Coordinates of C-alpha atoms in Angstrom, one line a residue:
M1 CA 65.8 1.9 13.9
D2 CA 65.3 3.2 10.7
T3 CA 67.9 5.4 10.7
I4 CA 70.2 2.7 11.1
L5 CA 68.9 1.2 8.3
F6 CA 68.8 4.3 6.3
N7 CA 72.5 4.8 6.3
L8 CA 73.7 1.7 5.7
I9 CA 71.9 1.7 2.6
W10 CA 75.4 2.6 1.2
V11 CA 77.1 0.4 3.5
I12 CA 75.9 -2.8 2.7
P13 CA 77.3 -2.6 -1.3
L14 CA 80.8 -1.6 0.0
V15 CA 80.4 -4.2 3.0
T16 CA 79.9 -6.7 -0.1
V17 CA 82.9 -5.7 -1.8
F18 CA 84.9 -6.4 1.4
A19 CA 83.4 -9.5 1.7
C20 CA 84.2 -11.8 -1.2
I21 CA 87.5 -10.4 -1.6
P22 CA 89.0 -13.9 -0.2
I23 CA 86.5 -15.5 -2.9
P24 CA 88.1 -17.0 -5.8
A25 CA 87.1 -15.6 -9.1
A26 CA 86.4 -19.2 -10.3
R27 CA 83.5 -19.6 -7.4
E28 CA 81.5 -17.1 -10.1
R29 CA 77.6 -19.0 -8.5
L30 CA 78.7 -17.9 -5.3
L31 CA 79.6 -14.8 -6.0
R32 CA 76.7 -13.4 -8.2
G33 CA 75.1 -15.4 -5.4
I34 CA 76.1 -13.1 -2.6
H35 CA 75.6 -9.2 -5.1
T36 CA 72.2 -10.6 -6.3
A37 CA 71.5 -11.3 -1.7
S38 CA 73.3 -8.1 -0.9
A39 CA 71.9 -5.8 -4.0
T40 CA 68.1 -7.3 -3.0
L41 CA 69.0 -6.5 1.0
V42 CA 69.2 -3.1 -0.1
L43 CA 66.1 -2.7 -3.1
G44 CA 63.9 -4.2 0.2
I45 CA 65.7 -1.8 2.7
V46 CA 64.9 1.0 0.2
C47 CA 61.4 0.4 -0.6
Y48 CA 60.5 -0.1 2.7
L49 CA 61.8 2.7 3.9
T50 CA 60.4 4.8 0.6
F51 CA 56.3 4.0 2.4
R52 CA 57.7 5.3 5.4
V53 CA 58.6 8.6 4.5
Y54 CA 55.8 9.7 2.5
A55 CA 53.5 8.0 5.6
I56 CA 55.2 10.3 7.5
G57 CA 55.6 13.2 5.1
S58 CA 52.2 13.2 3.2
V59 CA 51.1 14.9 6.0
S60 CA 52.6 19.0 5.2
A61 CA 52.3 17.5 1.4
N62 CA 50.6 20.8 0.6
E63 CA 52.3 23.6 2.8
V64 CA 54.2 25.0 0.4
A65 CA 56.1 27.1 2.4
A66 CA 57.5 24.8 4.2
P67 CA 61.2 24.5 5.5
L68 CA 63.5 21.6 4.7
L69 CA 62.3 18.8 6.7
L70 CA 64.3 15.1 6.6
R71 CA 64.1 11.5 8.1
F72 CA 67.1 9.9 9.1
F73 CA 68.2 12.8 10.2
T74 CA 72.3 11.7 10.8
D75 CA 75.2 14.1 11.7
I76 CA 78.8 13.0 12.9
P77 CA 81.1 15.3 12.7
W78 CA 83.7 14.1 9.9
L79 CA 86.6 15.9 9.0
S80 CA 87.1 18.9 11.2
M81 CA 90.2 20.6 9.7
F82 CA 87.4 21.7 7.4
N83 CA 84.4 21.7 9.6
A84 CA 82.5 18.7 7.7
H85 CA 79.9 16.3 8.7
Y86 CA 78.5 13.2 7.6
I87 CA 74.7 14.5 7.1
V88 CA 72.3 12.2 5.8
G89 CA 68.7 12.3 5.8
A90 CA 65.9 11.8 3.6
D91 CA 62.2 13.1 2.1
G92 CA 60.5 12.4 -0.8
L93 CA 62.3 13.2 -3.8
N94 CA 65.7 11.8 -2.5
M95 CA 63.8 8.2 -1.7
L96 CA 62.7 8.1 -4.4
L97 CA 66.1 8.7 -6.0
L98 CA 66.9 5.6 -3.8
A99 CA 64.7 2.8 -4.1
L100 CA 64.7 3.8 -8.2
T101 CA 69.0 3.1 -7.7
A102 CA 67.8 -0.5 -6.0
F103 CA 66.0 -1.1 -8.1
I104 CA 68.2 -0.2 -11.3
V105 CA 71.4 -1.9 -9.0
W106 CA 69.4 -5.0 -8.7
A107 CA 68.3 -5.0 -12.1
G108 CA 72.3 -4.7 -13.4
V109 CA 73.5 -7.3 -10.7
L110 CA 70.4 -9.9 -12.3
V111 CA 71.6 -8.9 -15.6
S112 CA 75.6 -9.2 -16.3
Y113 CA 75.7 -13.3 -15.1
R114 CA 77.3 -14.2 -18.1
I115 CA 78.8 -11.7 -18.9
K116 CA 82.9 -11.9 -19.9
G117 CA 86.1 -11.4 -17.8
N118 CA 86.5 -12.0 -14.4
Q119 CA 82.8 -11.4 -13.0
K120 CA 84.6 -11.1 -9.3
V121 CA 86.1 -7.5 -9.6
F122 CA 83.3 -6.1 -12.2
F123 CA 80.4 -7.4 -9.6
A124 CA 83.2 -5.0 -7.2
L125 CA 82.9 -2.6 -9.7
I126 CA 78.8 -2.5 -9.5
Q127 CA 78.7 -2.0 -5.6
I128 CA 81.2 0.6 -5.2
L129 CA 79.4 2.2 -7.8
A130 CA 75.6 1.0 -6.8
T131 CA 77.8 3.4 -2.7
S132 CA 78.7 6.0 -5.0
V133 CA 75.2 7.2 -6.7
Y134 CA 73.4 6.1 -3.1
G135 CA 75.5 8.5 -1.0
V136 CA 75.4 11.8 -2.9
Y137 CA 71.2 10.9 -3.3
M138 CA 71.4 10.7 1.1
S139 CA 74.2 13.3 1.4
F140 CA 73.0 17.2 2.4
D141 CA 76.9 18.2 3.6
L142 CA 78.1 19.4 0.4
V143 CA 81.8 18.0 1.1
L144 CA 79.9 14.4 1.4
F145 CA 78.0 14.8 -1.3
F146 CA 81.2 15.9 -4.3
V147 CA 83.2 12.9 -2.7
F148 CA 80.3 10.5 -3.6
Y149 CA 79.7 12.1 -6.4
E150 CA 83.4 11.7 -8.4
M151 CA 83.5 7.9 -7.4
E152 CA 81.3 7.1 -10.1
A153 CA 83.6 8.5 -12.3
L154 CA 86.1 6.0 -12.5
C155 CA 84.3 3.5 -11.9
M156 CA 82.4 4.2 -15.1
Y157 CA 85.7 3.7 -17.2
L158 CA 86.9 0.7 -15.6
M159 CA 83.9 -0.7 -16.2
I160 CA 83.5 0.1 -19.5
A161 CA 87.3 -0.3 -20.4
C162 CA 87.8 -3.3 -19.6
Y163 CA 84.3 -4.8 -20.6
G164 CA 82.5 -3.4 -22.6
S165 CA 82.6 -3.5 -26.5
G166 CA 83.9 -1.7 -29.8
K167 CA 85.6 1.6 -29.1
R168 CA 85.4 1.0 -25.4
D169 CA 89.1 2.7 -24.8
Y170 CA 87.8 5.9 -26.7
G171 CA 83.8 5.9 -25.1
G172 CA 85.4 5.7 -21.8
K173 CA 88.0 8.5 -21.1
K174 CA 85.5 10.0 -23.4
L175 CA 83.0 9.6 -20.8
T176 CA 85.4 10.2 -17.7
L177 CA 86.8 12.9 -19.2
T178 CA 83.9 15.0 -19.5
L179 CA 82.5 14.1 -16.3
A180 CA 85.5 15.4 -14.5
F181 CA 85.2 18.9 -16.7
G182 CA 81.8 19.0 -14.8
S183 CA 83.1 18.1 -11.5
S184 CA 86.4 21.0 -12.0
M185 CA 83.2 22.9 -12.6
I186 CA 81.6 22.4 -9.5
L187 CA 84.0 22.1 -7.6
A188 CA 85.3 25.4 -8.0
T189 CA 82.3 27.3 -6.8
L190 CA 82.1 24.0 -3.9
F191 CA 85.1 26.8 -2.0
G192 CA 82.5 29.8 -3.3
L193 CA 79.5 28.7 -1.3
Y194 CA 81.4 28.1 1.7
F195 CA 84.1 31.4 2.4
E196 CA 80.4 33.7 1.2
G197 CA 77.9 32.1 3.0
G198 CA 79.6 32.9 5.8
V199 CA 77.8 30.0 8.0
N200 CA 81.2 27.9 8.3
S201 CA 79.6 24.8 7.7
W202 CA 79.4 22.9 4.2
S203 CA 75.3 21.6 4.9
I204 CA 73.3 22.1 2.8
M205 CA 70.4 23.4 5.3
E206 CA 72.0 26.1 6.9
L207 CA 73.5 27.3 3.8
S208 CA 70.0 27.6 2.4
K209 CA 69.5 29.6 5.8
V210 CA 71.8 32.3 4.2
T211 CA 71.9 35.0 1.0
L212 CA 73.9 34.6 -1.0
P213 CA 75.5 38.3 -2.7
M214 CA 74.3 39.1 -5.7
E215 CA 78.0 39.2 -7.0
F216 CA 78.9 35.5 -6.4
Q217 CA 75.9 34.1 -7.6
M218 CA 76.2 35.5 -10.9
W219 CA 79.4 33.4 -11.7
A220 CA 78.9 30.7 -9.7
F221 CA 75.2 29.0 -10.7
P222 CA 75.9 29.2 -14.4
L223 CA 79.2 27.4 -13.4
M224 CA 77.5 24.6 -10.8
F225 CA 74.8 23.9 -12.8
M226 CA 76.4 23.6 -15.7
G227 CA 78.6 21.1 -14.0
F228 CA 75.9 19.0 -12.8
A229 CA 74.5 18.9 -16.0
V230 CA 77.2 18.1 -17.8
S231 CA 76.1 14.2 -16.1
S232 CA 72.7 15.1 -17.8
S233 CA 73.8 15.6 -21.6
L234 CA 72.8 19.1 -21.2
F235 CA 73.5 21.0 -24.3
P236 CA 76.3 21.1 -25.8
F237 CA 77.8 18.7 -23.1
H238 CA 75.6 16.2 -24.3
F239 CA 78.8 14.3 -26.5
W240 CA 79.5 12.1 -24.2
S241 CA 76.3 10.0 -23.3
P242 CA 76.4 8.3 -27.2
D243 CA 79.9 6.7 -27.5
G244 CA 79.9 6.4 -23.6
H245 CA 76.3 4.1 -23.2
S246 CA 77.7 1.6 -27.2
A247 CA 81.1 0.6 -26.0
A248 CA 79.3 0.1 -22.5
P249 CA 78.2 -3.4 -20.6
T250 CA 74.6 -3.4 -20.5
A251 CA 74.9 -2.9 -16.4
V252 CA 76.3 0.3 -17.0
S253 CA 74.3 1.6 -19.7
M254 CA 71.4 1.0 -17.9
L255 CA 73.3 2.3 -14.6
A256 CA 74.7 5.2 -16.4
A257 CA 71.5 6.4 -18.0
G258 CA 69.1 4.9 -15.4
V259 CA 70.7 6.3 -12.0
M260 CA 73.9 8.3 -12.8
M261 CA 72.9 11.0 -15.5
K262 CA 69.5 11.7 -12.6
M263 CA 72.7 12.5 -10.2
G264 CA 73.2 15.9 -11.9
A265 CA 69.8 17.2 -13.0
Y266 CA 68.9 16.7 -8.8
G267 CA 72.6 18.2 -7.7
C268 CA 70.7 21.5 -9.7
L269 CA 68.0 21.2 -8.5
R270 CA 68.9 20.8 -4.6
V271 CA 72.5 22.5 -4.3
A272 CA 71.9 25.3 -7.2
M273 CA 68.5 26.4 -7.3
F274 CA 68.1 25.9 -3.7
L275 CA 71.0 27.6 -2.6
M276 CA 71.2 30.2 -5.2
P277 CA 66.7 31.2 -5.8
E278 CA 68.2 34.6 -6.7
A279 CA 69.9 33.8 -10.1
A280 CA 68.8 30.5 -10.9
K281 CA 65.6 33.2 -11.8
I282 CA 68.1 35.2 -14.3
W283 CA 69.7 32.0 -15.6
L284 CA 67.2 29.4 -16.1
P285 CA 65.5 31.3 -19.2
Y286 CA 68.5 31.3 -21.4
V287 CA 68.8 28.0 -20.4
V288 CA 65.6 27.2 -22.3
A289 CA 67.5 28.4 -25.6
L290 CA 69.7 25.5 -25.3
L291 CA 67.1 23.1 -24.9
I292 CA 65.8 22.9 -28.6
F293 CA 68.8 21.1 -29.5
N294 CA 67.8 18.3 -26.2
V295 CA 64.2 17.6 -27.0
V296 CA 63.7 18.5 -31.2
L297 CA 66.7 18.0 -32.3
G298 CA 67.7 14.9 -30.3
P299 CA 65.0 12.8 -32.0
F300 CA 66.1 13.4 -35.7
I301 CA 69.6 12.5 -34.9
A302 CA 68.2 8.9 -33.0
L303 CA 66.2 8.6 -36.1
R304 CA 69.2 8.2 -38.8
H305 CA 71.0 6.4 -36.1
K306 CA 71.2 2.3 -36.6
D307 CA 72.4 0.9 -33.7
L308 CA 70.0 0.4 -30.8
K309 CA 72.5 1.8 -28.1
Y310 CA 72.7 5.6 -30.1
I311 CA 69.2 5.1 -31.1
T312 CA 68.5 4.5 -27.2
A313 CA 71.1 7.1 -25.8
Y314 CA 69.8 10.1 -27.9
S315 CA 66.6 9.4 -26.7
S316 CA 67.4 10.7 -23.7
I317 CA 69.2 13.1 -24.2
S318 CA 66.2 14.3 -25.5
H319 CA 63.9 13.1 -22.7
L320 CA 66.6 14.4 -20.4
G321 CA 65.7 17.7 -21.7
L322 CA 62.8 17.9 -20.6
I323 CA 63.4 17.0 -16.9
F324 CA 65.2 20.5 -17.5
L325 CA 61.8 22.1 -19.1
G326 CA 60.6 22.0 -15.8
L327 CA 63.2 23.6 -13.6
A328 CA 63.5 25.8 -16.2
A329 CA 59.7 26.0 -16.0
L330 CA 60.0 27.4 -12.4
T331 CA 56.7 26.7 -11.2
P332 CA 55.6 24.3 -8.9
V333 CA 54.0 21.6 -11.1
G334 CA 56.9 22.7 -13.9
L335 CA 59.3 21.1 -10.7
R336 CA 57.3 18.0 -9.8
G337 CA 57.0 16.9 -13.4
A338 CA 60.5 17.6 -13.7
S339 CA 60.9 15.2 -10.8
L340 CA 58.6 13.4 -11.6
Q341 CA 60.6 12.4 -15.3
M342 CA 63.3 11.6 -13.2
I343 CA 62.1 9.0 -11.7
S344 CA 60.8 7.6 -14.8
H345 CA 63.0 8.2 -16.9
G346 CA 65.4 6.2 -14.9
F347 CA 63.1 3.1 -14.7
L348 CA 62.1 3.4 -18.5
T349 CA 65.6 3.3 -20.0
G350 CA 66.6 0.9 -17.6
L351 CA 64.1 -1.7 -19.1
F352 CA 65.5 -0.1 -22.6
F353 CA 69.3 -1.0 -21.8
A354 CA 68.6 -4.1 -19.7
T355 CA 66.1 -5.7 -23.3
I356 CA 69.0 -4.7 -25.5
G357 CA 71.6 -6.2 -23.9
M358 CA 69.7 -9.5 -23.5
I359 CA 69.1 -8.7 -27.8
Y360 CA 73.0 -8.6 -28.2
E361 CA 74.1 -11.6 -26.8
R362 CA 72.0 -13.8 -28.5
T363 CA 72.2 -11.7 -32.0
H364 CA 76.1 -9.9 -31.5
T365 CA 74.7 -7.5 -32.9
R366 CA 72.8 -4.2 -32.4
D367 CA 72.4 -3.0 -35.9
I368 CA 68.9 -3.1 -36.7
T369 CA 69.6 -3.7 -39.8
Q370 CA 70.8 -6.7 -39.6
M371 CA 68.1 -7.6 -38.1
G372 CA 64.8 -8.9 -39.1
G373 CA 61.7 -11.1 -37.5
I374 CA 63.2 -12.2 -34.0
M375 CA 59.9 -12.0 -32.6
R376 CA 59.6 -15.0 -33.7
K377 CA 62.3 -16.9 -31.7
M378 CA 62.2 -14.1 -28.5
P379 CA 58.4 -13.5 -28.2
F380 CA 59.1 -11.8 -24.7
L381 CA 62.0 -10.5 -24.9
G382 CA 60.4 -8.7 -28.2
V383 CA 57.4 -7.4 -26.4
G384 CA 59.8 -6.2 -23.7
F385 CA 61.3 -4.2 -25.7
V386 CA 57.2 -2.3 -27.3
L387 CA 56.4 -1.9 -24.3
A388 CA 60.0 0.2 -23.4
G389 CA 58.8 1.7 -26.5
F390 CA 55.8 2.7 -25.8
A391 CA 56.3 3.8 -22.7
G392 CA 58.9 5.6 -24.4
L393 CA 56.9 7.3 -26.1
G394 CA 54.7 8.3 -23.8
L395 CA 51.1 6.7 -23.6
P396 CA 49.2 6.9 -21.3
G397 CA 49.2 4.3 -18.6
F398 CA 53.0 4.6 -18.8
S399 CA 54.9 6.7 -16.1
G400 CA 56.2 8.8 -19.3
F401 CA 52.4 10.3 -19.5
I402 CA 52.1 11.1 -16.3
A403 CA 55.4 13.3 -15.5
E404 CA 55.9 14.7 -19.7
S405 CA 52.2 16.3 -19.5
T406 CA 52.9 17.5 -15.8
I407 CA 56.3 19.3 -17.2
F408 CA 54.1 20.1 -20.3
I409 CA 52.0 21.8 -18.0
G410 CA 54.0 23.7 -15.6
A411 CA 56.2 24.8 -18.9
F412 CA 53.1 27.1 -19.8
Q413 CA 52.4 28.3 -16.4
Q414 CA 55.6 30.5 -16.5
D415 CA 55.3 33.9 -18.5
S416 CA 58.2 33.4 -20.8
T417 CA 57.3 33.5 -25.4
L418 CA 61.0 31.0 -26.2
T419 CA 59.3 28.6 -22.7
R420 CA 56.1 28.3 -24.2
I421 CA 58.0 28.0 -28.1
V422 CA 60.3 25.2 -26.3
T423 CA 57.8 23.0 -24.8
I424 CA 55.1 23.6 -27.9
L425 CA 58.5 21.9 -30.0
A426 CA 59.0 19.5 -27.6
I427 CA 55.1 18.5 -27.9
L428 CA 55.2 18.0 -31.3
S429 CA 59.0 16.1 -30.9
I430 CA 57.4 13.2 -29.7
T431 CA 55.8 12.7 -33.3
T432 CA 59.2 11.8 -34.5
T433 CA 59.7 9.5 -31.1
A434 CA 57.3 7.3 -32.6
V435 CA 58.9 7.6 -36.1
Y436 CA 62.4 6.0 -34.6
I437 CA 60.7 4.0 -32.1
L438 CA 58.2 2.2 -34.7
Q439 CA 60.8 2.0 -37.4
T440 CA 63.4 0.3 -35.0
A441 CA 60.7 -2.5 -33.6
N442 CA 59.6 -3.3 -37.0
R443 CA 63.4 -3.5 -38.6
M444 CA 64.5 -5.7 -35.7
L445 CA 61.0 -7.7 -34.7
H446 CA 58.7 -8.0 -38.0
G447 CA 59.4 -9.4 -41.4
P448 CA 61.4 -12.9 -43.3
L449 CA 64.3 -14.4 -40.6
P450 CA 67.5 -14.2 -40.9
Q451 CA 69.0 -18.2 -40.9
K452 CA 71.5 -17.2 -38.4
Y453 CA 68.7 -16.7 -36.3
E454 CA 67.2 -19.7 -36.2
S455 CA 68.5 -21.2 -33.4
L456 CA 67.8 -17.9 -31.0
T457 CA 66.5 -18.6 -27.8
D458 CA 63.8 -16.4 -26.1
G459 CA 64.5 -14.7 -22.1
C460 CA 65.8 -17.4 -18.9
F461 CA 63.9 -16.9 -16.1
R462 CA 66.2 -14.2 -14.4
E463 CA 65.7 -11.9 -17.9
K464 CA 62.1 -12.2 -17.9
L465 CA 62.1 -11.1 -13.9
V466 CA 63.8 -8.2 -15.2
I467 CA 61.5 -7.5 -17.5
V468 CA 58.6 -7.9 -15.6
V469 CA 59.6 -5.9 -12.6
L470 CA 61.3 -2.4 -14.6
V471 CA 57.6 -2.7 -16.8
A472 CA 55.1 -3.1 -13.3
C473 CA 57.4 -0.2 -11.9
L474 CA 56.1 2.5 -15.1
L475 CA 53.0 0.5 -14.9
F476 CA 52.4 1.9 -10.8
I477 CA 53.7 5.1 -11.3
G478 CA 51.8 5.9 -14.5
I479 CA 48.2 4.4 -13.2
C480 CA 48.9 5.4 -9.8
P481 CA 51.0 8.4 -9.5
G482 CA 49.7 10.1 -6.9
W483 CA 51.2 8.7 -4.0
I484 CA 54.4 9.5 -5.4
S485 CA 53.7 13.6 -6.1
D486 CA 52.3 13.6 -2.5
M487 CA 56.1 13.0 -1.7
L488 CA 57.8 14.7 -4.3
D489 CA 55.3 18.6 -3.4
W490 CA 56.7 18.0 0.2
S491 CA 59.9 17.6 -1.1
I492 CA 60.3 21.0 -3.1
A493 CA 57.7 22.3 -1.8
P494 CA 60.9 24.7 0.2
I495 CA 63.1 24.8 -2.8
F496 CA 59.7 26.4 -4.8
A497 CA 59.6 28.7 -1.3
K498 CA 62.8 30.3 -2.0
I499 CA 62.4 30.6 -5.2
S500 CA 59.2 32.3 -5.4
A501 CA 60.7 34.5 -1.6
A502 CA 63.8 35.5 -4.3
T503 CA 64.4 38.7 -5.5
Q504 CA 65.9 39.9 -9.3
P505 CA 67.7 42.8 -9.5
V506 CA 69.9 43.3 -12.3
I507 CA 73.1 42.9 -12.6
G508 CA 75.4 43.7 -15.5
G509 CA 72.3 44.3 -17.8
I510 CA 71.7 41.3 -17.0
G511 CA 68.0 40.0 -15.5
G512 CA 64.9 42.9 -14.9

């Protein structure tokens, strides 16, 4: 029964789209109710299965050399001409990412009740986007993985171009073309994995049992890693994120920053590092140098912006850089911290963009210099934004503190001068983060209230519910991180076991 429920996670959103086709677009209340019920149903299933995975998986959480064990495993022949199978399953990491996605999709539907335009099409695109993200996190066949991975780009463009604001066509095209470039890099290496693997299979589990030729790994790993890293805004492929977020509607920003950008980091860990560990040990130290922009310069760029979405976008680039710092550390603690940061940052950016969207809907501006004193009229939304800022600072009690501290500890365990220097710079950059967050909150929430904002209203029940749930998730992870750490340790054990067992030969003057 649990296996059936697991497979329904990506099916339910797609079925919802087809079920709503005969409903007229004018029946907005009915359409909103159906999509909310669908998102709530998936959320309930995911939460139930997450605890089921934890109850089973925590037994082997400390087995460092444990094999890749999947719950709710399904293997059905799919595209026989390509030897592709429908292979899905769950371990701690992808189950937590599925839970994150379910929460963000549910919240995105609730905050989109007043979206202007054809709501029927908009909610259908949200569900298709959700199907794509769910499918990526569930898949363990590379063909299936790539099909789901590609679905999200078209949905993102349509939602930004048709329902966004500002330079929406430019922002949508920039996002889509950049992601397509990353996907082309990934696709080139997938064919290489299949033919060099020699097992006549696209299965991640089967390919993980093979030691790929080092000559292949040396070009395939950086190509695949950077292809995935495009989605996670690793420098120098970060440029799509600020323009894409600024033009996107609220729900799209929540989904893009909250879950879609984690797909890249997840692919780096689950596919590139797991299948090519020898090359990972050689190339990842060079990735650390790129992080100087993400974790150090990102906050300074956020400091000079006045647009709330640009500020949050550059803040996300900085926080996502910490994920790659944890991955590049190549230590169990570092990998755990990177995984924790994926979850933490997802809820954080979901909360940030949700409150920004609610404020924009009322003030019709995201320029903090045109605001002031709005806390008097919108105390609940103001508190929600401030709590998001505290979580972004890594304040103790919130999930960011646990995740970032774990990354810093794991990075310091790496015997690399460059890694430790970048880690120190990342810790010092928290001061800059505090400056732009406190400056932004002070400018928009305090001071004299402009006359034009005298009629502002606070959040409605569903908006308050979204803020309460997302804040509760941030606090719950921050106060009770133990059970999540157990699930992640169980999941990253086989990945770290392959990396630690990998040799590091010198190829073409690189390595050693």
